[in-house]
Short mmCIF file of C-alpha atoms in Angstrom, two decimals:
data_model
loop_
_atom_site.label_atom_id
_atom_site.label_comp_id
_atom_site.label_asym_id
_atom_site.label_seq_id
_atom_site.Cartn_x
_atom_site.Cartn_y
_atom_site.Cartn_z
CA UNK A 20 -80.77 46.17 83.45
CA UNK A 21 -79.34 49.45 84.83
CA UNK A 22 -80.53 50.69 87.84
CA UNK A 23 -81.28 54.70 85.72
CA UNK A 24 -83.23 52.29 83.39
CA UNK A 25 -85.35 50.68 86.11
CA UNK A 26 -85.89 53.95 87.89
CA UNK A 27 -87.12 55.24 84.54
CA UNK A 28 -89.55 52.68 84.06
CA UNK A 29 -91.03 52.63 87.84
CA UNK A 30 -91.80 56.41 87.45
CA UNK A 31 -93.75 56.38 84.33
CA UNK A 32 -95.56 53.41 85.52
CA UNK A 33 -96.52 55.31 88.58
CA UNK A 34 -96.57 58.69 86.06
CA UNK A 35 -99.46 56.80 83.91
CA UNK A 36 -101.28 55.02 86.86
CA UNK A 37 -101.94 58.76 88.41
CA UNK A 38 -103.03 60.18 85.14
CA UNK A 39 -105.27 57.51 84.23
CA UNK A 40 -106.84 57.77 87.83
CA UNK A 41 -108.02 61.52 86.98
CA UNK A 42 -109.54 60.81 83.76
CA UNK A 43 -111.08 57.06 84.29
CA UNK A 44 -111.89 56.89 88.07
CA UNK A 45 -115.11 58.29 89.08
CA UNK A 46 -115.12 60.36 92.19
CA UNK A 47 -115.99 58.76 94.92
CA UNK A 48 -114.89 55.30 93.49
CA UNK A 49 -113.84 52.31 95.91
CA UNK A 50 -112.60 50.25 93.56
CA UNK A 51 -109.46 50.02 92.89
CA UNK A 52 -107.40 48.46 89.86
CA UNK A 53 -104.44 46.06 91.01
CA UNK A 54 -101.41 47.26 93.20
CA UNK A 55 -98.15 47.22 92.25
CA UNK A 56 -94.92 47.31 94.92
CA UNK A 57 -91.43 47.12 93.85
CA UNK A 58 -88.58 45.20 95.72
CA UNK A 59 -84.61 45.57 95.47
CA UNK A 60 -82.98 42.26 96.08
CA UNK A 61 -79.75 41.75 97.24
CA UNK A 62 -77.96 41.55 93.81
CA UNK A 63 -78.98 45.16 92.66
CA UNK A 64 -81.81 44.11 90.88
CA UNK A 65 -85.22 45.19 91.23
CA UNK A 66 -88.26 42.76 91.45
CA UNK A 67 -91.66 44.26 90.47
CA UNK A 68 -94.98 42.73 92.10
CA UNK A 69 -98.68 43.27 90.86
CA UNK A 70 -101.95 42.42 92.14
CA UNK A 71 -104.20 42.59 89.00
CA UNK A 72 -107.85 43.41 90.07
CA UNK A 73 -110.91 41.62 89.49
CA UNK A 74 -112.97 41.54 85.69
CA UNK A 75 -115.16 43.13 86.72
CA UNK A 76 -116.32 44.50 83.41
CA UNK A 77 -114.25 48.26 84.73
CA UNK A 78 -111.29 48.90 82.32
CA UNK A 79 -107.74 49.80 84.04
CA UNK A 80 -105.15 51.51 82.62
CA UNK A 81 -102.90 48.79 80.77
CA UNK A 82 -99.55 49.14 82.71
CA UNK A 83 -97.83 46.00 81.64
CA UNK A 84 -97.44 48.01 78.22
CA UNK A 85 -94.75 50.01 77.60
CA UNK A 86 -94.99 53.67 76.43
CA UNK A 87 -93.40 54.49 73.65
CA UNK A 88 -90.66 56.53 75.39
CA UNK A 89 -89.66 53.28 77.62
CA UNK A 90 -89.91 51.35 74.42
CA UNK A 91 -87.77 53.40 72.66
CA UNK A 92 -84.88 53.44 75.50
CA UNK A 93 -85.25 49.56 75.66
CA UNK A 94 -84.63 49.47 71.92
CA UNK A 95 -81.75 51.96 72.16
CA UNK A 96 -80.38 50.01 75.02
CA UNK A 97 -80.06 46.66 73.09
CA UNK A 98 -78.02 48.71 70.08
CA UNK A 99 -75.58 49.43 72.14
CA UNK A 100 -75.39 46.32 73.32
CA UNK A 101 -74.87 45.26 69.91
CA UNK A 102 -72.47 48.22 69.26
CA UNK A 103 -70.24 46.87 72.16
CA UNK A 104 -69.77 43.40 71.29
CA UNK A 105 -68.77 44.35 67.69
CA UNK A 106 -66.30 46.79 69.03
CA UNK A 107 -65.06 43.83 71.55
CA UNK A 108 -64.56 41.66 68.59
CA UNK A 109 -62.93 44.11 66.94
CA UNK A 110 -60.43 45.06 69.51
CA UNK A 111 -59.58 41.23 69.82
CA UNK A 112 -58.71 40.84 65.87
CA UNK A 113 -56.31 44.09 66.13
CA UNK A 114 -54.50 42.68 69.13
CA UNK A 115 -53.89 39.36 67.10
CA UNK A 116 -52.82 41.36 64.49
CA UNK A 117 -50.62 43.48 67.07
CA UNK A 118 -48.96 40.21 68.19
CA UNK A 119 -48.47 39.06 65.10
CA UNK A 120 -46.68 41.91 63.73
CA UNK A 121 -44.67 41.87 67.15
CA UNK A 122 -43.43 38.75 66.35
CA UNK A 123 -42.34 39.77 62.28
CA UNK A 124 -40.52 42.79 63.90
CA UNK A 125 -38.60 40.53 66.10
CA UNK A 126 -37.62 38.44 63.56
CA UNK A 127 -36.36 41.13 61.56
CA UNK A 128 -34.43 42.18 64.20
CA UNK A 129 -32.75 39.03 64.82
CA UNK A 130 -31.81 38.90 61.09
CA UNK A 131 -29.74 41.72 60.22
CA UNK A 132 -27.92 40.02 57.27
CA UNK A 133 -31.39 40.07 55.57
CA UNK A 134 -31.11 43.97 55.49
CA UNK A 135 -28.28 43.82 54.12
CA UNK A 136 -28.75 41.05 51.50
CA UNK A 137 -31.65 43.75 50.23
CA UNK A 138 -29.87 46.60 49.68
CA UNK A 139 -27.46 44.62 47.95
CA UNK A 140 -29.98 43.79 45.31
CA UNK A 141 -31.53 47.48 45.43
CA UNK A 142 -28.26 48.21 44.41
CA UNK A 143 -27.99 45.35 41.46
CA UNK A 144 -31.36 46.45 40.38
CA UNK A 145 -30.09 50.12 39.76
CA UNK A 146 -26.94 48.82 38.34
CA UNK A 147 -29.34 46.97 35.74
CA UNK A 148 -30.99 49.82 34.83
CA UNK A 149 -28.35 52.43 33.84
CA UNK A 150 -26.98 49.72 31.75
CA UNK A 151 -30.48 49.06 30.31
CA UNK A 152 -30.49 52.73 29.65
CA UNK A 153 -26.58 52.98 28.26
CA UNK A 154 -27.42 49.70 25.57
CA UNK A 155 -30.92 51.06 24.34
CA UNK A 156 -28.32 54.53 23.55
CA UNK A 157 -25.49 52.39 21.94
CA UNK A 158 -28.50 50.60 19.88
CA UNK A 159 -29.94 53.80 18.71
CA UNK A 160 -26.66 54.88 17.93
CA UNK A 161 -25.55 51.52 15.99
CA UNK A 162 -28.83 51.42 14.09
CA UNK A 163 -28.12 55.45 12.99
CA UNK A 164 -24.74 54.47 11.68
CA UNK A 165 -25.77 51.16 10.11
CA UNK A 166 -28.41 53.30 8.44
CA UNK A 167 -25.88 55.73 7.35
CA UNK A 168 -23.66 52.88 5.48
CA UNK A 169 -26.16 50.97 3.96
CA UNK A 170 -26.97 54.36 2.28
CA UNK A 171 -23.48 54.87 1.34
CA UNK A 172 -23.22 51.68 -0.07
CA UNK A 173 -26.35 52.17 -1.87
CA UNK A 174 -24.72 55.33 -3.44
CA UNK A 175 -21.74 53.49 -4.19
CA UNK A 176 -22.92 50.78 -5.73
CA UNK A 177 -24.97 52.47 -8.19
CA UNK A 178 -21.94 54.32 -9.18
CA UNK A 179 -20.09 51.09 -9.74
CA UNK A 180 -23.45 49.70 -11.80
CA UNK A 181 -23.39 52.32 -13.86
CA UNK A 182 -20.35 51.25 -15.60
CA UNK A 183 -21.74 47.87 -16.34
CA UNK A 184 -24.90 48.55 -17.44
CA UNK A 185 -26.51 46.72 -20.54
CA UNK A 186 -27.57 47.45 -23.82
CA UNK A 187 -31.53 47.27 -22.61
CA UNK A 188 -30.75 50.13 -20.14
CA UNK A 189 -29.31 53.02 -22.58
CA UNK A 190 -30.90 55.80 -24.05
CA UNK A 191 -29.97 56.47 -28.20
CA UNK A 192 -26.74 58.36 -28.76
CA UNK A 193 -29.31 60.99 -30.48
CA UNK A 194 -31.07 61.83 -27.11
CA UNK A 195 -27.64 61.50 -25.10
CA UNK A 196 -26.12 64.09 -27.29
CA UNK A 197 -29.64 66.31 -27.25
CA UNK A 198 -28.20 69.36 -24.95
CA UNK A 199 -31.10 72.30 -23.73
CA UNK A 200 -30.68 75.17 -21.36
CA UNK A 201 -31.76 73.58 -18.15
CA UNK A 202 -33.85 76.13 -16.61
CA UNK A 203 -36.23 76.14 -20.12
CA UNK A 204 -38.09 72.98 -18.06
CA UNK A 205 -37.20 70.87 -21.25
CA UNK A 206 -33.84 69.09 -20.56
CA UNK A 207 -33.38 65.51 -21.94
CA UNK A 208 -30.80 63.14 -19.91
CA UNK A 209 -29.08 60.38 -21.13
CA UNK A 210 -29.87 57.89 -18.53
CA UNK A 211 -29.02 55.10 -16.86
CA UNK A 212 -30.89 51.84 -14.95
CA UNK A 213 -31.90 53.77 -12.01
CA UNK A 214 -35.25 52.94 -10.30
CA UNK A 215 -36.09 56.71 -9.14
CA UNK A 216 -34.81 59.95 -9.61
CA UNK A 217 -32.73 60.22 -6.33
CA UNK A 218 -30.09 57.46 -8.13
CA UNK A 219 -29.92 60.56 -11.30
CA UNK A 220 -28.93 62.88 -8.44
CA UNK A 221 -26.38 61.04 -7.05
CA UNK A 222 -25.01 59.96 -10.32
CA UNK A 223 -24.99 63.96 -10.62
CA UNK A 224 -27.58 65.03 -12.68
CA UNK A 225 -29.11 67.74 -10.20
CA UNK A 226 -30.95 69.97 -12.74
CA UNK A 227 -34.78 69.40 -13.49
CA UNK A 228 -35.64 67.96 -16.37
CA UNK A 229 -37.14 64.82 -17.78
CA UNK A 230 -35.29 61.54 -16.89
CA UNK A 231 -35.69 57.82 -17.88
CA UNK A 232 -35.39 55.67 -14.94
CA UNK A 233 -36.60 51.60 -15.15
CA UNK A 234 -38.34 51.26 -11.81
CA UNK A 235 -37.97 47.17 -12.19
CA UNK A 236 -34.73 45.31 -12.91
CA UNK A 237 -34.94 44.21 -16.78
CA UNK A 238 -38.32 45.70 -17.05
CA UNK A 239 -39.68 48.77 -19.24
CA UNK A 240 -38.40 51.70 -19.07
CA UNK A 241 -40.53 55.09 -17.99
CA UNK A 242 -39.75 58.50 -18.58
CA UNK A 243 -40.22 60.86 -15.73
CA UNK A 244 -39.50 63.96 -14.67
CA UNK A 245 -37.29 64.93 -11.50
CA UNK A 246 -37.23 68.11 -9.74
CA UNK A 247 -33.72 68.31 -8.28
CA UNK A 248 -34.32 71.99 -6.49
CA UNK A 249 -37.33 71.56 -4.22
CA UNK A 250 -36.19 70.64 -0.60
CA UNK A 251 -32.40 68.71 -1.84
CA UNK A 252 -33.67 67.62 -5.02
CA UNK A 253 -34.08 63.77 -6.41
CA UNK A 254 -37.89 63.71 -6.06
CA UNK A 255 -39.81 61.67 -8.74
CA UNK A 256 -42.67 63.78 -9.67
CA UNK A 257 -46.11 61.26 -10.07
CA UNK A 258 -48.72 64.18 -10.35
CA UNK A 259 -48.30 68.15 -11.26
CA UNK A 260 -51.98 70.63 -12.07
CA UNK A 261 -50.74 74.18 -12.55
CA UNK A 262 -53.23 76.07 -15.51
CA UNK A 263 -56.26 73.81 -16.45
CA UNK A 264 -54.37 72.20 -20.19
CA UNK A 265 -55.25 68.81 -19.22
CA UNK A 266 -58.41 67.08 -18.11
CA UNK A 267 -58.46 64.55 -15.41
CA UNK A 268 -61.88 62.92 -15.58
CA UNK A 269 -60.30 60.02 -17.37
CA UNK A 270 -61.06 56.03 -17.32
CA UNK A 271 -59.81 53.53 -14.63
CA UNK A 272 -56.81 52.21 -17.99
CA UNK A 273 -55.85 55.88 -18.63
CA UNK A 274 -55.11 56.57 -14.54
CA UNK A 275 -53.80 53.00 -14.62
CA UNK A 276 -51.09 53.82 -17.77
CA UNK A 277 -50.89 57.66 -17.01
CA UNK A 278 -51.75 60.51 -19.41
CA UNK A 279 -51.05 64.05 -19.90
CA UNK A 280 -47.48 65.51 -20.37
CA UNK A 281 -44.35 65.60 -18.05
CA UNK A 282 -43.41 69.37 -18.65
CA UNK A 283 -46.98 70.06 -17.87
CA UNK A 284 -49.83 68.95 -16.69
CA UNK A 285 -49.96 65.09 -16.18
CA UNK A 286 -50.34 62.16 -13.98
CA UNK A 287 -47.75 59.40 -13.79
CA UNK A 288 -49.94 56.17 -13.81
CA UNK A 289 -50.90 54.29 -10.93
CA UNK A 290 -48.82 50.60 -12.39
CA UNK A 291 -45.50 52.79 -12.87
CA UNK A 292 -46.13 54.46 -9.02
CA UNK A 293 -46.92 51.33 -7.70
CA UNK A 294 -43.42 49.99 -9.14
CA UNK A 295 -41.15 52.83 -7.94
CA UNK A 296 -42.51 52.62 -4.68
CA UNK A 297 -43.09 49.05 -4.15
CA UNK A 298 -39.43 48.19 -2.46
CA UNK A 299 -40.87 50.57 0.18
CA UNK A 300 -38.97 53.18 2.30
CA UNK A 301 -40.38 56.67 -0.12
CA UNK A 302 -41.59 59.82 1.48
CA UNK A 303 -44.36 62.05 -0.78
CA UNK A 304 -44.64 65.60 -0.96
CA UNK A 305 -47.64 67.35 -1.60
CA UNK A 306 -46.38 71.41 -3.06
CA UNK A 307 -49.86 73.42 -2.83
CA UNK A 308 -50.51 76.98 -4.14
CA UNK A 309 -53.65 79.24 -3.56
CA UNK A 310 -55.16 82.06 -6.21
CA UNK A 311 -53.64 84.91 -4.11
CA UNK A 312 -50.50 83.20 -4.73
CA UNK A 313 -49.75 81.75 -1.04
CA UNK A 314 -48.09 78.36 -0.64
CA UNK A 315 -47.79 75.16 1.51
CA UNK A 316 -46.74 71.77 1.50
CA UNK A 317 -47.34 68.62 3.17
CA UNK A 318 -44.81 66.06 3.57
CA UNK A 319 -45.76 62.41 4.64
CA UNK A 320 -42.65 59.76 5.81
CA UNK A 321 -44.62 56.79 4.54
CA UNK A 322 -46.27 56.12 0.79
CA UNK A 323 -46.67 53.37 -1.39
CA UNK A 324 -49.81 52.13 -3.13
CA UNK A 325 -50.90 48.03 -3.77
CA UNK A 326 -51.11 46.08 -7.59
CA UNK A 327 -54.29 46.29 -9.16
CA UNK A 328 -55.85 43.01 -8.18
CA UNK A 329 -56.45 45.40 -4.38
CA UNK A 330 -57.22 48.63 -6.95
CA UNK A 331 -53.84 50.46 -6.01
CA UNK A 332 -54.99 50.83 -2.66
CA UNK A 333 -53.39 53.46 -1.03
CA UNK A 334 -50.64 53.58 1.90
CA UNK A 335 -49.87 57.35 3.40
CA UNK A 336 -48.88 58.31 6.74
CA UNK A 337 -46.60 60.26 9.29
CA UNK A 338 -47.62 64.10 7.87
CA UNK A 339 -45.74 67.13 8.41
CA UNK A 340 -45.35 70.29 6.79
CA UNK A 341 -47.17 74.11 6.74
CA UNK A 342 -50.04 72.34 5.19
CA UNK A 343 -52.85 70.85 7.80
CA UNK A 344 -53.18 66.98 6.75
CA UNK A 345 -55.81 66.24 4.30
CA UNK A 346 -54.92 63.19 3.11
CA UNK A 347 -53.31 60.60 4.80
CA UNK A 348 -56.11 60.47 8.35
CA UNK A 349 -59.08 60.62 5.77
CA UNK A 350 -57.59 58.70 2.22
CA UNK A 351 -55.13 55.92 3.86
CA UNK A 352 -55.89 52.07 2.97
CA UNK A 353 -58.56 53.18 0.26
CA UNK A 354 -58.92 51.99 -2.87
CA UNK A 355 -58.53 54.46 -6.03
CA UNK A 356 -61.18 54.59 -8.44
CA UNK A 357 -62.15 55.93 -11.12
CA UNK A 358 -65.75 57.80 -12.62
CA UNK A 359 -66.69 54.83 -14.26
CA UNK A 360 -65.52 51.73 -12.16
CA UNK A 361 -68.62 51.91 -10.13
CA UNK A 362 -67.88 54.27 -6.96
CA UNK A 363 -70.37 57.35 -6.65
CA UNK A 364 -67.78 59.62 -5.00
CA UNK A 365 -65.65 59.22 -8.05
CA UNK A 366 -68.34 60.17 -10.07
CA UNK A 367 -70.01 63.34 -8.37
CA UNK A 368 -65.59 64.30 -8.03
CA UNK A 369 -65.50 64.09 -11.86
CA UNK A 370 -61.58 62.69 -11.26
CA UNK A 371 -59.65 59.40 -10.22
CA UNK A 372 -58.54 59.28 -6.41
CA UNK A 373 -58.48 57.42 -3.25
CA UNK A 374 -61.79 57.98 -2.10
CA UNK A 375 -63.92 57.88 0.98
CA UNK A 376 -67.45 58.95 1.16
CA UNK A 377 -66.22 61.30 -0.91
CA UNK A 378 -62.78 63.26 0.14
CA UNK A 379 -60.94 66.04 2.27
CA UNK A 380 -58.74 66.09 -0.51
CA UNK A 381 -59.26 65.96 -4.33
CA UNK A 382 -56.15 66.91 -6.48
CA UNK A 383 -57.08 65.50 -9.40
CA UNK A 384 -60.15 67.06 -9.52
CA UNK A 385 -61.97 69.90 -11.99
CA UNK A 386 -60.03 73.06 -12.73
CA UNK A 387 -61.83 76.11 -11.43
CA UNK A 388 -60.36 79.56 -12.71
CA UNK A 389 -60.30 81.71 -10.16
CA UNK A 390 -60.54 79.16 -7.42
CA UNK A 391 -64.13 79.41 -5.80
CA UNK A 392 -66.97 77.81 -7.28
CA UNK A 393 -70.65 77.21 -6.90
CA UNK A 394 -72.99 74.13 -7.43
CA UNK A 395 -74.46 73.83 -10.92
CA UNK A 396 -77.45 72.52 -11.83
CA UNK A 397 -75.72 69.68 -13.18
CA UNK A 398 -73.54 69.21 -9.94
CA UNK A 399 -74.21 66.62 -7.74
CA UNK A 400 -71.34 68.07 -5.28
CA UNK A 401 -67.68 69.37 -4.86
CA UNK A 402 -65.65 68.38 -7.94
CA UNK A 403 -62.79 71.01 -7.83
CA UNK A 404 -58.79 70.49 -6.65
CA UNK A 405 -59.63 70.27 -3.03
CA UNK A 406 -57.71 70.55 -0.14
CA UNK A 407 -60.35 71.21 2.80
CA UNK A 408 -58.12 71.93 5.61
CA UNK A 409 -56.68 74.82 3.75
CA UNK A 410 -59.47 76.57 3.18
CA UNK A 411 -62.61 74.96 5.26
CA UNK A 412 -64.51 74.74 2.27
CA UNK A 413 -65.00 71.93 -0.48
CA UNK A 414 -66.06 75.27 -3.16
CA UNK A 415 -62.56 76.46 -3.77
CA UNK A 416 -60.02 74.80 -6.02
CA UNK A 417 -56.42 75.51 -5.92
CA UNK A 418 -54.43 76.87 -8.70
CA UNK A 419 -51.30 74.47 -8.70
CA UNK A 420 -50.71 71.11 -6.99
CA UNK A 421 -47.96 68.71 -7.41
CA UNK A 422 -47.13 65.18 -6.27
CA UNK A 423 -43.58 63.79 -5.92
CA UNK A 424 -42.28 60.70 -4.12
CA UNK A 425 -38.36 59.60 -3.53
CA UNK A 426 -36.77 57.60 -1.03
CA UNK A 427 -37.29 58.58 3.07
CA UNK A 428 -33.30 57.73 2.98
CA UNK A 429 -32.11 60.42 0.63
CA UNK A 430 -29.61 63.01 1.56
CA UNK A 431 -28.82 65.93 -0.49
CA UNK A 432 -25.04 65.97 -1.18
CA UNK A 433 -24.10 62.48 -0.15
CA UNK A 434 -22.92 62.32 -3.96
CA UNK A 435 -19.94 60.28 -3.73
#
């Protein structure tokens, strides 16, 4: 113990034995209560001697207990104690660890060929990567032109089938010979085994009109029609509304075989859709057109729908266009149905579509004149030709919509 501390401790003892003198000890009083000396020894510590008085039934002052000032510089005291043999521990583990990484820097220093040997394969690892970089280019590049030939070979070789067709895929002399002005929307092809209307293009038929096309090898053939002006040309048109002539609240067969009429209003049929696009690879575009006469369109990389055993279910992604997507992030991987195959969205929506408790898009829904519309009495909900990001509102149905598909490969003028 410190020689401050002990000094501390002798005057409050002698501080407490004074005060309790005053207030306990009668005047006048011979009796005393113990005496207490104090001794320094030859080592620098201090020895403390009491004489304790007798019990004689007088109470004196208790100093062999602490006050709570002492007590708390005792307690203090031993903290730091603590505090310094932590920090002495402490200071040992860092100078081990000082040695130790002494003794790695000497060895480093005695091994120069090891620095050298490392920047040698710094350097290979750079190396590695610009020639990563250079192969992933050349791959990109090789893929681009590999794409490019397999569509010119594509293009080629339907020329060359086209002289060998069969009997199965020709169109009567009558219709081949049936000539129309082809901006009255009524032109008549003669046509040949193509599976879309991008192969009419290319055989160079690039005015719109109706077109047969057999969308399976030795299967039926399907009259379509092909708009060969919107963006290029050789789109397959599966869907067109444009003035209310034909009704679309039709059975789960009728959307199944299509109905309605190709210089008009009309849907395709979900079998002959599923056939053109089932080789995979088509693109859809979605033409959409307001009462105030203002257009967009929507333009999605990916489409294709399933057979009937998985109800045409539908696949639709990668949008783009002026028109906000309202199809593919709500509609893709459902299942079309129909008003009377069981699902209630198809039956407040009064049409066939891909729906999902119950759309952000319904194109083949009721015809509203005048495009906004209120809830009948006999309306469960929305039923018009929605498009909801358009217009942020399921009350207002668009005056003309069309659907056409054709192949994400097809290039305008790569007639050959």
């Amino acid at each position: 113990m410190s020689a401050f501390l002990l000094s501390l401790i002798w005057s409050l003892l002698q501080s407490a034995i004074a005060l309790n003198d005053r207030h306990q000890k009668p005047v006048g009083d011979t009796r005393h209560c113990g005496e207490y000396s104090n001794q320094v020894l030859a080592n620098g510590r201090c020895r403390i001697v009491a004489t304790l008085p007798q019990q004689d039934g007088h109470r004196c002052p208790d100093m062999f207990r602490c006050t709570e000032e002492v007590s708390y510089w005792l307690h203090e005291n031993e903290e730091r104690k603590q505090e310094v043999l932590e920090l002495r521990e402490l200071m040992s583990e860092l100078q081990e660890e000082l040695r130790n990484h002494r003794h790695r820097l000497r060895i480093l220093e005695q091994q120069p060929e090891n620095t050298n040997h490392s920047s040698s394969l710094l350097h290979r690892v750079n190396n590695l990567e610009i020639w990563a970089s250079e192969s992933s280019t050349l791959q990109h590049l090789q893929a681009t032109y590999i794409y490019d030939i397999q569509a010119q070979v594509r293009n080629l070789s339907l020329v060359i089938d086209g002289s060998n067709l069969n009997s199965s895929c020709s169109v009567p002399t009558a219709l081949r010979s049936h000539q129309m002005h082809p901006h009255t929307g009524d032109l008549r092809y003669s046509s040949s085994c193509y599976t879309d209307c991008s192969h009419h293009y290319y055989n160079g038929k690039q005015s719109s009109g109706v077109y047969t096309i057999a969308p399976s090898a030795g299967g039926t053939l399907v009259d379509v029609y092909c708009d060969m002006d919107t963006e290029g040309g050789g789109w397959t048109v599966i869907q067109r509304r444009q003035d209310g002539s034909v009704h679309f609240n039709r059975t789960w067969k009728e959307y199944k075989e299509g109905f309605g009429n190709l210089n008009g209003e009309f849907w395709l049929g979900n079998e002959k859709i599923r056939r053109i696009t089932r080789s995979g690879g088509f693109s859809l575009r979605i033409d959409l057109e307001d009462w105030s006469g203002q257009r967009k369109y929507a333009v999605y990389g990916e489409f294709s729908v399933e057979d009937e055993t998985s109800d045409y279910r539908l696949h639709v992604s990668g949008a783009e266009g002026t028109a906000e997507d309202s199809f593919a992030w709500y509609h893709n991987k459902r299942s079309f149905s129909t008003p009377e195959s069981g699902n209630l969205c198809a039956e407040i929506s009064h049409g066939g579509w891909w729906y999902h408790q119950c759309f952000y898009s319904n194109l083949n829904g009721v015809y509203y004149t005048g495009g906004k519309y209120v809830k009948g009495r006999r309306m469960m909900g929305p039923d018009g030709i929605v498009w909801y990001s358009w217009m942020n509102t399921d009350y207002y149905s668009l005056r003309k919509v069309s659907m056409m598909i054709r192949p994400g490969s097809f290039h305008s003028h790569a007639s050959p």
